[in-house]
Amino acid sequence: RELVGVRVLVAEDAADNQYLLQKILQGAGALVTITEDGQKALQKLSQSAFDVVLMDLQMPVMDGYQAVRNLRAQGSAVPVIALTAHAMREEKERCLKAGFNSYLTKPIQVERLLQTIKRFAAANATTPAHLHVAPPDLWADI
């Protein structure tokens, strides 16, 4: 239960991915909130504090790129991790330019997902003290 107390917002439109991510994250002790598009994710972020956001890139209403651009324009520094089925270098660079902190590909690799969330949550000041470590090199393993 390596993510006990970590508040994670998941913005993902596919119900099967929502279910899978919720089970994995809750199993690791995270407090999980699910939303299905970028616009609703921005609303949730304006109402509650989260330690980490997992955001799909391709969603209806507002995609992940626009959502993270809006979030950064509002001055938010919450760590946002892109989730995508596209593993191309160009996609990774586009994510970084848009304001994402990291990038994970689907299908989800559970251990990598949990370690990435833990690393970013530890660097986020609102995270429980037992998770704090030295600030990560955010793109080191990509």
Tab-separated table of C-alpha atoms in Angstrom:
chain	number	residue	atom	x	y	z
A	1	ARG	CA	0.000	0.000	0.000
A	2	GLU	CA	2.592	2.440	-1.189
A	3	LEU	CA	0.180	5.295	-2.028
A	4	VAL	CA	-1.698	5.548	1.274
A	5	GLY	CA	-3.322	8.961	1.525
A	6	VAL	CA	-2.285	10.139	-1.948
A	7	ARG	CA	-5.181	11.959	-3.654
A	8	VAL	CA	-5.334	11.055	-7.344
A	9	LEU	CA	-7.672	12.536	-9.941
A	10	VAL	CA	-8.136	10.277	-12.966
A	11	ALA	CA	-9.456	11.931	-16.148
A	12	GLU	CA	-10.284	9.045	-18.492
A	13	ASP	CA	-13.300	8.561	-20.762
A	14	ALA	CA	-13.139	4.763	-21.228
A	15	ALA	CA	-15.111	2.941	-18.523
A	16	ASP	CA	-12.831	-0.119	-18.573
A	17	ASN	CA	-9.734	2.046	-18.024
A	18	GLN	CA	-11.524	3.978	-15.269
A	19	TYR	CA	-12.327	0.713	-13.501
A	20	LEU	CA	-8.808	-0.688	-13.916
A	21	LEU	CA	-7.083	2.488	-12.704
A	22	GLN	CA	-9.439	2.824	-9.746
A	23	LYS	CA	-8.800	-0.781	-8.637
A	24	ILE	CA	-5.014	-0.485	-9.009
A	25	LEU	CA	-4.790	2.858	-7.226
A	26	GLN	CA	-7.211	2.028	-4.421
A	27	GLY	CA	-5.389	-1.262	-3.929
A	28	ALA	CA	-2.233	0.786	-3.339
A	29	GLY	CA	-4.043	2.964	-0.798
A	30	ALA	CA	-4.723	6.049	-2.942
A	31	LEU	CA	-7.851	8.170	-2.636
A	32	VAL	CA	-9.228	8.156	-6.181
A	33	THR	CA	-11.646	10.500	-7.954
A	34	ILE	CA	-12.724	9.645	-11.501
A	35	THR	CA	-13.952	12.023	-14.193
A	36	GLU	CA	-14.520	11.430	-17.896
A	37	ASP	CA	-13.208	14.540	-19.648
A	38	GLY	CA	-10.802	17.436	-19.321
A	39	GLN	CA	-13.459	20.041	-18.584
A	40	LYS	CA	-14.802	18.034	-15.639
A	41	ALA	CA	-11.247	17.443	-14.463
A	42	LEU	CA	-10.649	21.202	-14.340
A	43	GLN	CA	-13.871	21.619	-12.339
A	44	LYS	CA	-12.755	18.949	-9.845
A	45	LEU	CA	-9.332	20.573	-9.543
A	46	SER	CA	-10.939	23.938	-8.777
A	47	GLN	CA	-13.033	22.355	-6.007
A	48	SER	CA	-10.575	19.961	-4.323
A	49	ALA	CA	-6.851	19.448	-3.797
A	50	PHE	CA	-5.153	16.517	-5.506
A	51	ASP	CA	-1.581	15.308	-5.222
A	52	VAL	CA	-1.403	13.883	-8.756
A	53	VAL	CA	-3.587	13.886	-11.877
A	54	LEU	CA	-3.642	11.051	-14.419
A	55	MET	CA	-5.044	12.408	-17.676
A	56	ASP	CA	-5.919	10.649	-20.894
A	57	LEU	CA	-4.985	12.629	-23.975
A	58	GLN	CA	-7.976	11.711	-26.152
A	59	MET	CA	-11.275	12.578	-24.423
A	60	PRO	CA	-14.567	14.129	-25.498
A	61	VAL	CA	-15.596	17.706	-24.588
A	62	MET	CA	-11.997	18.761	-23.734
A	63	ASP	CA	-8.936	16.634	-24.445
A	64	GLY	CA	-5.989	16.244	-22.109
A	65	TYR	CA	-3.813	18.714	-23.995
A	66	GLN	CA	-6.302	21.564	-23.678
A	67	ALA	CA	-7.073	20.687	-20.066
A	68	VAL	CA	-3.417	20.774	-18.997
A	69	ARG	CA	-2.814	24.022	-20.926
A	70	ASN	CA	-5.784	25.609	-19.120
A	71	LEU	CA	-4.568	24.275	-15.794
A	72	ARG	CA	-1.087	25.721	-16.291
A	73	ALA	CA	-2.549	29.036	-17.503
A	74	GLN	CA	-4.413	29.208	-14.173
A	75	GLY	CA	-1.083	28.891	-12.387
A	76	SER	CA	-1.576	25.355	-11.086
A	77	ALA	CA	1.567	23.301	-10.530
A	78	VAL	CA	-0.219	20.034	-9.639
A	79	PRO	CA	1.663	17.136	-11.246
A	80	VAL	CA	-0.191	15.854	-14.329
A	81	ILE	CA	0.765	12.545	-15.904
A	82	ALA	CA	-0.376	11.898	-19.473
A	83	LEU	CA	-1.940	8.537	-20.326
A	84	THR	CA	-1.915	7.498	-23.957
A	85	ALA	CA	-1.856	4.525	-26.274
A	86	HIS	CA	0.668	6.378	-28.458
A	87	ALA	CA	4.278	5.596	-27.561
A	88	MET	CA	5.919	7.808	-30.172
A	89	ARG	CA	8.655	10.297	-29.270
A	90	GLU	CA	6.721	13.145	-30.913
A	91	GLU	CA	3.775	12.497	-28.608
A	92	LYS	CA	6.035	12.643	-25.563
A	93	GLU	CA	7.510	15.971	-26.698
A	94	ARG	CA	4.038	17.362	-27.401
A	95	CYS	CA	2.987	16.374	-23.862
A	96	LEU	CA	5.971	18.151	-22.306
A	97	LYS	CA	5.319	21.306	-24.332
A	98	ALA	CA	1.647	21.284	-23.334
A	99	GLY	CA	2.525	21.217	-19.631
A	100	PHE	CA	2.393	17.562	-18.588
A	101	ASN	CA	4.982	16.448	-16.040
A	102	SER	CA	5.316	12.882	-17.273
A	103	TYR	CA	3.961	10.371	-19.744
A	104	LEU	CA	2.762	6.763	-19.401
A	105	THR	CA	1.590	4.502	-22.169
A	106	LYS	CA	-1.333	2.112	-22.295
A	107	PRO	CA	-1.713	-0.701	-21.617
A	108	ILE	CA	-0.831	0.365	-18.098
A	109	GLN	CA	2.251	-1.184	-16.517
A	110	VAL	CA	1.178	-1.344	-12.877
A	111	GLU	CA	4.575	-1.045	-11.189
A	112	ARG	CA	5.632	1.858	-13.406
A	113	LEU	CA	2.301	3.600	-12.784
A	114	LEU	CA	2.608	3.275	-9.013
A	115	GLN	CA	6.258	4.366	-8.940
A	116	THR	CA	5.558	7.384	-11.160
A	117	ILE	CA	2.645	8.499	-8.980
A	118	LYS	CA	4.663	7.983	-5.806
A	119	ARG	CA	7.567	10.000	-7.213
A	120	PHE	CA	5.368	12.953	-8.145
A	121	ALA	CA	3.281	12.792	-4.980
A	122	ALA	CA	6.482	12.841	-2.934
A	123	ALA	CA	7.583	16.029	-4.691
A	124	ASN	CA	4.203	17.686	-4.118
A	125	ALA	CA	4.070	19.718	-0.905
A	126	THR	CA	0.565	18.558	0.066
A	127	THR	CA	1.560	14.893	0.238
A	128	PRO	CA	1.745	13.028	3.579
A	129	ALA	CA	5.179	13.334	5.188
A	130	HIS	CA	6.000	9.614	4.939
A	131	LEU	CA	6.094	9.909	1.132
A	132	HIS	CA	8.471	12.877	0.899
A	133	VAL	CA	11.787	12.236	-0.837
A	134	ALA	CA	14.226	14.335	-2.835
A	135	PRO	CA	12.612	16.044	-5.858
A	136	PRO	CA	12.659	13.700	-8.850
A	137	ASP	CA	14.170	14.143	-12.249
A	138	LEU	CA	10.718	14.216	-13.781
A	139	TRP	CA	11.593	12.789	-17.182
A	140	ALA	CA	14.442	10.473	-16.162
A	141	ASP	CA	12.761	7.154	-16.958
A	142	ILE	CA	11.053	8.169	-20.176
